[in-house]
Amino acid sequence: MAAIKLVYIGGGSSRAPGTVATFLLKAKEFAGSEVVLVDLDPERLELVRRIGQRIIDHDGLDITLSATTDRRAALTDCDAVLSSFRPGGFEARAKDERIPLKYGVIGQETQGPGGFFMALRSIAELSRIVDDMHEVCPDARIFNYTNPVNIVSQAVSRFTDIPIWSMCEGPIYFPGLVVSAAGLDPARANVVMAGVNHNCWSHTHTYDGQDLIPLLDQAWEAKKDDPSVSDFDKKLLHLAVLGRSVPSEYFRYYYYCDEMLREYQLSPMTRAEFLLSQLPDYWKHYREQAAADYPTLDPELSRGGINELELAIDVMHAFYNNTGDRLPVNQPNNGALPGFDDDVVTELWCRVDASGAHPEPQRPLPHTVRGIVQTLAEYQYLAAEAAWQGTRRDAVAALVANPLVPSIEVAEHLYDEMAAAHHAYLPERLLR
C-alpha cells in the first residue's frame, strides 16, 4: 500500500471533516501516510484535526495528521495536493449568485457569470500554489475539487507543467437521475457520459443490453402531463428524448434558461445564502464531534457526512496503489473524445493506474448535443486563459462566449460590477 505525504488545501472548510473521515475509512490503502491540513482559519483547522485524530486513535490507524496555516511549509516534499477551497467563502459565492440576477442572468456556482468569477478567484490562488509547488514539491500532483474544476484544470494543465486531475461525481450519478425519472432501475442501465465537467451527455446508453432511449421516449409520453411527476424529472426526460442522449442536470440552465431564471429571481435565498444560514449549526456539530470519544458526522448537520471528496481519494488510491480502477477524470483530451481539441480538458471515464488516467475508447457525442458542449468547451478555454494571464478585455470576451450571457453590453456591465465586488481576490490586470 502507498505511503504518501498528502497536503489538503481547504482542510479547515465545512467539507473538511467529512473528507478527512472518508480518507481515514481507506487508511489501510494509505498506511504510513502523512496528511497535512492547510487553511486560513486556525480554529477551524484545529477542530478538523481533532476529529481526524480521534478517529485515528480509536481505530489504531497508521496515519499521521497535522494542521497548519503555513501552506509553503506544508507543501515541502509532498506527493499529492488535494485542492478543495473557496476564495472568499460562501459570502463570495452569494455575490456570484445574486449579482447576475439583477441583469436577467442566472447566478450559479459553476455555470455562467457566477462560475466564471469563481474561476477567476480560484485560479488566482492556484497560480500561487503552483509557484510554491515548483519550489518545494515539483514532482507532486494536484487532485482538484476546487470549482469550477474544468476551468481550473484547463488553466493549470495549459500553463504549467504541474500534473493536475480534477474530479466530480457527475458522470456517476447523473445517469441514475434520468433513469429513475423514467421509473426504471438504474442498476440495469449502462450509461457512459462524456464532455466537459457538469456539461456531459451520454454517447453509450443501454438498459438490459438494449437501447435506453426508446424506453425514455415511452416514459416521457406517459409522464409529461402527469401532475404527480416532479418538474425536475420532467425536464430531465424532456432533455433526454430531444437530445437522444442522457444529460447532465446542469443543462436545465441552458435549455430552460428563462424558467430557471424566474425561479432564482423569485427565491428568497440563493443556494449560498442558505448554506451561510446553516454553517453555524455545522460548526456546532463539528465542535461536539471533536470532543466525542468517537466522532460520528450526521449528514443532516454536516456538509455531506463522511463521503466528501470520496472520488478524489479513490483516484489517489488507484494511482498510488496501481489498481487500474475505472473512474471519471478531468484532464486534457489528447484525442480521446472526437470533436474536441487535444489541449481542451474533457471529463471522461478512465482506467487509473500508476502510469496515469487512461481514457476508455470514446464514441462521438450525438450531433443533437455536441454543439452546446463544444461551445462550453471553447468558453472554458477562454475563461482559463483570461484567469491565468488575461486582462479585463480578455475576461469580458470569455464571458460573452458563455451561452448564459445574452449580449456584450450585459457582459461588460455585469463584469465590472462583479469584478468590483471581488476585487480583493483578483489580480490587478483583471480590474482594468
Coordinates of C-alpha atoms in Angstrom, one line a residue:
M1 CA 0.0 0.0 0.0
A2 CA 1.2 3.5 -0.8
A3 CA 2.6 5.7 2.0
I4 CA 2.4 9.3 0.7
K5 CA 2.5 12.9 2.0
L6 CA -0.9 14.4 1.2
V7 CA -1.5 18.1 1.7
Y8 CA -5.2 19.1 1.9
I9 CA -5.6 22.8 0.9
G10 CA -9.0 23.7 2.2
G11 CA -8.6 21.5 5.3
G12 CA -10.5 23.9 7.5
S13 CA -13.6 24.1 5.3
S14 CA -17.0 22.9 6.2
R15 CA -16.4 19.9 3.9
A16 CA -13.1 19.0 5.5
P17 CA -14.4 16.9 8.5
G18 CA -16.2 14.6 6.0
T19 CA -13.2 14.5 3.7
V20 CA -10.8 13.5 6.5
A21 CA -13.2 10.9 7.7
T22 CA -13.5 9.5 4.2
F23 CA -9.8 9.3 3.8
L24 CA -9.5 7.5 7.1
L25 CA -12.0 4.9 6.0
K26 CA -9.5 4.0 3.4
A27 CA -6.5 4.3 5.8
K28 CA -5.3 0.7 5.1
E29 CA -4.7 1.6 1.4
F30 CA -2.5 4.5 2.6
A31 CA -0.8 3.0 5.7
G32 CA 2.2 5.0 6.8
S33 CA 1.0 8.2 5.1
E34 CA 1.2 11.8 6.4
V35 CA -1.8 14.1 6.0
V36 CA -1.3 17.9 6.5
L37 CA -4.4 20.1 6.6
V38 CA -3.9 23.7 5.4
D39 CA -6.3 26.6 5.7
L40 CA -6.5 30.2 6.8
D41 CA -8.6 29.7 9.9
P42 CA -6.5 28.1 12.7
E43 CA -9.5 27.5 15.0
R44 CA -11.4 25.5 12.3
L45 CA -8.3 23.7 11.2
E46 CA -7.8 22.5 14.8
L47 CA -11.4 21.3 15.0
V48 CA -10.9 19.2 11.8
R49 CA -7.6 17.9 13.0
R50 CA -9.1 16.8 16.4
I51 CA -11.9 15.0 14.7
G52 CA -9.5 13.1 12.5
Q53 CA -7.0 12.4 15.3
R54 CA -9.8 10.9 17.5
I55 CA -10.7 8.5 14.6
I56 CA -7.0 7.6 14.2
D57 CA -6.5 7.0 17.9
H58 CA -9.7 5.0 18.3
D59 CA -9.1 2.8 15.2
G60 CA -5.4 2.5 15.7
L61 CA -4.7 3.8 12.2
D62 CA -1.2 4.2 10.7
I63 CA -1.7 7.8 9.6
T64 CA 0.0 10.9 10.8
L65 CA -2.3 14.0 10.8
S66 CA -1.3 17.6 11.4
A67 CA -2.6 21.1 10.6
T68 CA -1.0 24.4 9.7
T69 CA -1.7 27.8 8.2
D70 CA 1.7 27.8 6.6
R71 CA 1.0 26.4 3.1
R72 CA 4.5 26.5 1.7
A73 CA 5.9 24.6 4.7
A74 CA 3.1 22.1 4.4
L75 CA 3.8 21.5 0.7
T76 CA 7.5 20.9 1.1
D77 CA 8.4 17.4 -0.2
C78 CA 4.7 16.3 -0.5
D79 CA 3.5 13.8 -3.1
A80 CA -0.1 14.8 -3.5
V81 CA -2.1 18.1 -3.2
L82 CA -5.8 17.8 -2.6
S83 CA -7.3 21.1 -3.6
S84 CA -10.7 22.0 -2.3
F85 CA -11.0 25.6 -1.3
R86 CA -13.3 28.6 -1.9
P87 CA -11.7 32.0 -2.1
G88 CA -14.0 34.5 -0.4
G89 CA -16.0 31.7 1.2
F90 CA -19.8 31.4 0.8
E91 CA -20.0 35.2 1.1
A92 CA -18.3 35.5 -2.3
R93 CA -20.4 32.7 -3.8
A94 CA -23.5 34.5 -2.6
K95 CA -22.4 37.5 -4.7
D96 CA -21.8 35.2 -7.7
E97 CA -25.4 34.0 -7.4
R98 CA -27.1 37.3 -6.5
I99 CA -25.5 40.0 -8.7
P100 CA -26.2 38.3 -12.1
L101 CA -29.9 38.2 -11.3
K102 CA -30.0 42.0 -11.5
Y103 CA -29.0 41.7 -15.1
G104 CA -31.5 39.0 -16.0
V105 CA -28.8 36.3 -16.0
I106 CA -28.7 33.1 -14.0
G107 CA -26.3 33.2 -11.0
Q108 CA -24.9 29.7 -10.2
E109 CA -21.7 28.3 -8.6
T110 CA -20.1 26.8 -11.7
Q111 CA -22.2 28.0 -14.6
G112 CA -22.4 31.4 -16.3
P113 CA -21.0 34.6 -14.7
G114 CA -21.1 33.0 -11.2
G115 CA -18.9 30.1 -12.3
F116 CA -16.7 32.5 -14.3
F117 CA -15.9 34.7 -11.2
M118 CA -15.4 31.6 -9.1
A119 CA -12.8 30.5 -11.7
L120 CA -11.1 33.9 -11.6
R121 CA -10.7 33.7 -7.9
S122 CA -9.8 30.1 -7.7
I123 CA -7.2 30.3 -10.5
A124 CA -5.6 33.4 -9.0
E125 CA -4.9 31.3 -5.8
L126 CA -3.9 28.2 -7.7
S127 CA -1.3 30.1 -9.6
R128 CA 0.3 31.0 -6.2
I129 CA 0.0 27.3 -5.1
V130 CA 1.7 26.2 -8.3
D131 CA 4.5 28.7 -7.7
D132 CA 5.1 27.1 -4.3
M133 CA 4.9 23.6 -5.7
H134 CA 7.6 24.4 -8.3
E135 CA 9.9 25.4 -5.5
V136 CA 9.2 22.8 -2.8
C137 CA 7.5 19.8 -4.3
P138 CA 8.0 19.9 -8.1
D139 CA 7.1 16.2 -8.5
A140 CA 3.8 16.4 -6.7
R141 CA 0.4 16.1 -8.4
I142 CA -2.8 18.1 -7.8
F143 CA -6.0 16.2 -7.2
N144 CA -8.5 19.0 -7.7
Y145 CA -12.0 19.6 -6.3
T146 CA -11.8 23.4 -6.4
N147 CA -14.6 24.7 -8.6
P148 CA -15.1 25.1 -11.4
V149 CA -13.0 22.0 -11.7
N150 CA -12.9 22.0 -15.5
I151 CA -11.7 25.6 -15.8
V152 CA -9.2 25.2 -13.0
S153 CA -7.7 22.1 -14.7
Q154 CA -7.7 23.9 -18.1
A155 CA -5.6 26.7 -16.7
V156 CA -3.1 24.6 -14.7
S157 CA -2.7 22.0 -17.4
R158 CA -2.2 24.5 -20.2
F159 CA 0.1 27.0 -18.5
T160 CA 2.1 24.8 -16.1
D161 CA 3.9 21.5 -16.0
I162 CA 2.4 20.5 -12.7
P163 CA 0.1 17.4 -13.3
I164 CA -3.5 18.0 -12.3
W165 CA -6.5 15.8 -12.3
S166 CA -9.9 17.2 -11.5
M167 CA -12.8 15.1 -10.2
C168 CA -16.6 15.3 -10.0
E169 CA -19.2 12.6 -9.2
G170 CA -21.5 13.9 -12.0
P171 CA -20.8 11.1 -14.5
I172 CA -21.5 8.6 -11.7
Y173 CA -24.9 10.0 -10.5
F174 CA -26.4 11.9 -13.5
P175 CA -27.5 8.7 -15.3
G176 CA -29.3 7.5 -12.2
L177 CA -31.3 10.7 -12.0
V178 CA -32.6 10.3 -15.6
V179 CA -33.2 6.5 -15.4
S180 CA -35.1 6.9 -12.1
A181 CA -37.1 9.7 -13.6
A182 CA -38.3 7.2 -16.2
G183 CA -39.3 4.8 -13.5
L184 CA -36.6 2.3 -14.4
D185 CA -33.9 0.6 -12.3
P186 CA -30.5 2.4 -12.5
A187 CA -28.7 -0.8 -11.7
R188 CA -29.9 -2.3 -15.1
A189 CA -28.6 0.7 -17.1
N190 CA -25.2 1.2 -18.7
V191 CA -24.7 4.8 -19.4
V192 CA -21.3 6.3 -20.4
M193 CA -21.2 10.1 -20.4
A194 CA -18.5 12.5 -21.8
G195 CA -18.0 16.2 -22.3
V196 CA -16.8 19.0 -20.1
N197 CA -17.5 19.0 -16.3
H198 CA -21.1 19.5 -15.3
N199 CA -21.9 19.6 -19.0
C200 CA -21.7 15.9 -20.2
W201 CA -24.1 13.9 -22.4
S202 CA -24.1 10.1 -23.0
H203 CA -22.7 8.5 -26.1
T204 CA -23.5 5.0 -24.8
H205 CA -26.8 4.2 -23.1
T206 CA -28.3 0.8 -22.8
Y207 CA -30.8 -0.9 -20.5
D208 CA -30.6 -4.7 -20.1
G209 CA -28.3 -4.5 -23.1
Q210 CA -30.8 -2.7 -25.3
D211 CA -31.0 0.9 -26.4
L212 CA -32.2 3.0 -23.4
I213 CA -33.6 5.9 -25.5
P214 CA -36.9 4.2 -26.7
L215 CA -37.7 3.5 -23.0
L216 CA -37.1 7.1 -22.1
D217 CA -39.4 8.1 -25.0
Q218 CA -42.2 5.9 -23.5
A219 CA -41.6 7.3 -20.1
W220 CA -41.8 10.9 -21.4
E221 CA -45.1 10.3 -23.1
A222 CA -46.5 8.6 -20.0
K223 CA -45.3 11.3 -17.6
K224 CA -45.2 14.6 -19.4
D225 CA -48.8 15.6 -18.4
D226 CA -48.8 13.8 -15.0
P227 CA -49.1 16.3 -12.2
S228 CA -47.6 13.9 -9.7
V229 CA -44.3 13.8 -11.6
S230 CA -41.8 16.5 -10.4
D231 CA -40.8 19.3 -12.7
F232 CA -37.2 18.3 -12.3
D233 CA -37.9 14.8 -13.6
K234 CA -39.9 16.1 -16.5
K235 CA -37.1 18.4 -17.5
L236 CA -34.5 15.6 -17.5
L237 CA -36.7 13.3 -19.5
H238 CA -37.6 16.0 -22.0
L239 CA -33.9 16.8 -22.5
A240 CA -33.1 13.1 -23.0
V241 CA -35.7 12.5 -25.6
L242 CA -34.9 15.7 -27.6
G243 CA -31.2 15.1 -27.4
R244 CA -31.4 11.4 -27.9
S245 CA -28.8 11.2 -25.0
V246 CA -28.7 11.1 -21.2
P247 CA -28.0 14.7 -20.0
S248 CA -26.3 16.3 -17.0
E249 CA -28.9 18.0 -14.9
Y250 CA -26.9 21.3 -15.4
F251 CA -28.3 21.6 -19.0
R252 CA -31.5 22.8 -17.4
Y253 CA -29.8 26.2 -17.1
Y254 CA -29.3 26.3 -20.9
Y255 CA -32.4 24.7 -22.3
Y256 CA -34.8 26.1 -19.7
C257 CA -33.0 29.3 -19.1
D258 CA -36.0 31.7 -18.8
E259 CA -37.8 29.3 -16.4
M260 CA -34.7 28.7 -14.3
L261 CA -34.0 32.5 -14.1
R262 CA -37.5 33.2 -12.9
E263 CA -37.2 30.5 -10.3
Y264 CA -33.9 32.0 -9.0
Q265 CA -35.3 35.6 -9.1
L266 CA -38.3 34.6 -7.0
S267 CA -36.4 32.5 -4.5
P268 CA -35.9 34.3 -1.1
M269 CA -32.4 32.9 -0.8
T270 CA -29.7 31.8 -3.1
R271 CA -28.0 28.4 -2.5
A272 CA -25.0 30.2 -0.9
E273 CA -27.2 32.3 1.3
F274 CA -29.0 29.1 2.5
L275 CA -25.6 27.4 3.2
L276 CA -24.5 30.5 5.2
S277 CA -27.6 30.2 7.3
Q278 CA -26.7 26.5 8.0
L279 CA -22.9 27.0 8.7
P280 CA -23.3 27.8 12.5
D281 CA -25.1 24.6 13.1
Y282 CA -22.5 22.6 11.1
W283 CA -19.6 24.0 13.1
K284 CA -21.5 23.4 16.4
H285 CA -21.9 19.8 15.3
Y286 CA -18.2 19.6 14.5
R287 CA -17.2 21.0 17.9
E288 CA -19.4 18.4 19.5
Q289 CA -17.8 15.6 17.5
A290 CA -14.3 16.9 18.1
A291 CA -14.9 16.3 21.8
A292 CA -16.6 12.9 21.3
D293 CA -14.9 9.7 22.1
Y294 CA -15.5 8.6 18.5
P295 CA -16.7 11.3 16.0
T296 CA -19.8 10.5 14.0
L297 CA -20.9 13.0 11.4
D298 CA -24.6 13.4 10.9
P299 CA -25.3 14.1 7.2
E300 CA -28.1 16.5 8.3
L301 CA -25.8 18.5 10.4
S302 CA -22.7 18.5 8.2
R303 CA -21.6 19.0 4.7
G304 CA -22.3 15.5 3.3
G305 CA -21.4 13.3 6.3
I306 CA -18.4 11.0 5.7
N307 CA -18.5 10.8 1.9
E308 CA -16.9 14.1 0.9
L309 CA -14.4 14.2 -1.9
E310 CA -14.5 10.4 -2.0
L311 CA -13.9 10.2 -5.7
A312 CA -10.6 12.2 -5.3
I313 CA -9.5 9.7 -2.7
D314 CA -10.5 6.8 -4.9
V315 CA -8.4 8.3 -7.8
M316 CA -5.4 8.7 -5.4
H317 CA -5.8 5.1 -4.4
A318 CA -5.9 3.9 -8.0
F319 CA -2.9 6.0 -8.9
Y320 CA -0.6 5.4 -6.0
N321 CA -1.6 1.8 -5.5
N322 CA -1.7 1.0 -9.2
T323 CA -5.1 -0.6 -9.2
G324 CA -6.5 0.2 -12.7
D325 CA -9.9 1.2 -11.3
R326 CA -12.5 2.7 -13.6
L327 CA -13.2 6.3 -12.6
P328 CA -14.1 9.6 -14.2
V329 CA -11.3 12.2 -14.5
N330 CA -10.9 15.7 -16.0
Q331 CA -7.7 16.1 -18.0
P332 CA -6.5 17.2 -21.4
N333 CA -8.4 15.4 -24.2
N334 CA -5.4 14.3 -26.2
G335 CA -7.5 12.9 -29.0
A336 CA -9.8 10.8 -26.7
L337 CA -13.2 12.4 -27.4
P338 CA -13.8 13.1 -31.1
G339 CA -14.7 16.7 -31.9
F340 CA -12.6 18.3 -29.1
D341 CA -9.1 19.8 -29.3
D342 CA -6.2 17.9 -27.7
D343 CA -5.5 20.5 -25.1
V344 CA -9.1 21.1 -24.1
V345 CA -9.9 19.4 -20.7
T346 CA -12.6 16.9 -21.0
E347 CA -14.4 14.7 -18.4
L348 CA -14.1 11.0 -19.4
W349 CA -14.2 7.6 -17.8
C350 CA -10.7 6.3 -17.4
R351 CA -8.7 3.4 -16.1
V352 CA -6.4 4.8 -13.5
D353 CA -3.1 3.2 -12.6
A354 CA 0.4 4.2 -11.7
S355 CA 1.2 5.3 -15.2
G356 CA -1.8 7.7 -15.5
A357 CA -5.5 8.1 -16.2
H358 CA -6.2 6.3 -19.5
P359 CA -9.5 7.2 -21.2
E360 CA -11.7 4.4 -22.4
P361 CA -12.4 4.4 -26.1
Q362 CA -14.9 7.2 -26.8
R363 CA -17.7 7.4 -29.3
P364 CA -18.5 10.9 -30.7
L365 CA -21.3 12.7 -28.8
P366 CA -24.6 12.8 -30.8
H367 CA -24.9 15.7 -33.2
T368 CA -28.0 16.8 -31.3
V369 CA -26.0 17.7 -28.3
R370 CA -22.4 18.0 -29.5
G371 CA -22.6 21.7 -30.4
I372 CA -23.5 23.0 -26.9
V373 CA -20.7 21.0 -25.3
Q374 CA -18.2 22.3 -27.9
T375 CA -19.4 25.9 -27.2
L376 CA -18.9 25.4 -23.5
A377 CA -15.5 23.8 -24.1
E378 CA -14.5 26.9 -26.0
Y379 CA -15.8 29.2 -23.2
Q380 CA -13.8 27.0 -20.7
Y381 CA -10.6 27.5 -22.8
L382 CA -11.1 31.3 -23.0
A383 CA -12.0 31.6 -19.3
A384 CA -8.9 29.7 -18.2
E385 CA -6.7 31.9 -20.4
A386 CA -8.2 35.1 -19.1
A387 CA -7.9 33.9 -15.5
W388 CA -4.3 32.9 -15.8
Q389 CA -2.8 35.7 -17.9
G390 CA -5.6 37.9 -19.3
T391 CA -6.9 41.5 -18.9
R392 CA -10.3 42.9 -18.4
R393 CA -10.8 42.8 -22.2
D394 CA -9.9 39.1 -22.3
A395 CA -12.2 38.3 -19.4
V396 CA -15.2 40.1 -21.0
A397 CA -14.6 38.3 -24.3
A398 CA -14.6 35.0 -22.4
L399 CA -17.8 35.9 -20.5
V400 CA -19.5 36.8 -23.8
A401 CA -18.7 33.3 -25.1
N402 CA -20.8 31.8 -22.3
P403 CA -24.3 30.9 -23.6
L404 CA -26.0 32.3 -20.5
V405 CA -24.7 35.8 -21.2
P406 CA -27.1 37.5 -23.7
S407 CA -25.0 40.4 -25.0
I408 CA -21.7 42.3 -25.0
E409 CA -23.4 45.2 -23.1
V410 CA -24.7 42.9 -20.4
A411 CA -21.3 41.2 -20.2
E412 CA -19.4 44.4 -19.7
H413 CA -21.7 45.9 -17.1
L414 CA -22.0 42.6 -15.2
Y415 CA -18.3 42.0 -15.4
D416 CA -17.4 45.4 -13.9
E417 CA -19.9 45.1 -11.1
M418 CA -18.7 41.6 -10.1
A419 CA -15.1 42.5 -10.5
A420 CA -15.6 45.4 -8.1
A421 CA -17.3 43.1 -5.7
H422 CA -14.5 40.6 -5.8
H423 CA -11.6 42.9 -6.3
A424 CA -9.7 41.7 -3.2
Y425 CA -9.4 38.3 -4.7
L426 CA -8.5 39.3 -8.3
P427 CA -5.1 40.3 -9.8
E428 CA -4.9 43.9 -10.9
R429 CA -4.7 43.0 -14.6
L430 CA -8.3 41.9 -14.4
L431 CA -9.5 45.1 -13.0
R432 CA -8.5 47.4 -15.8

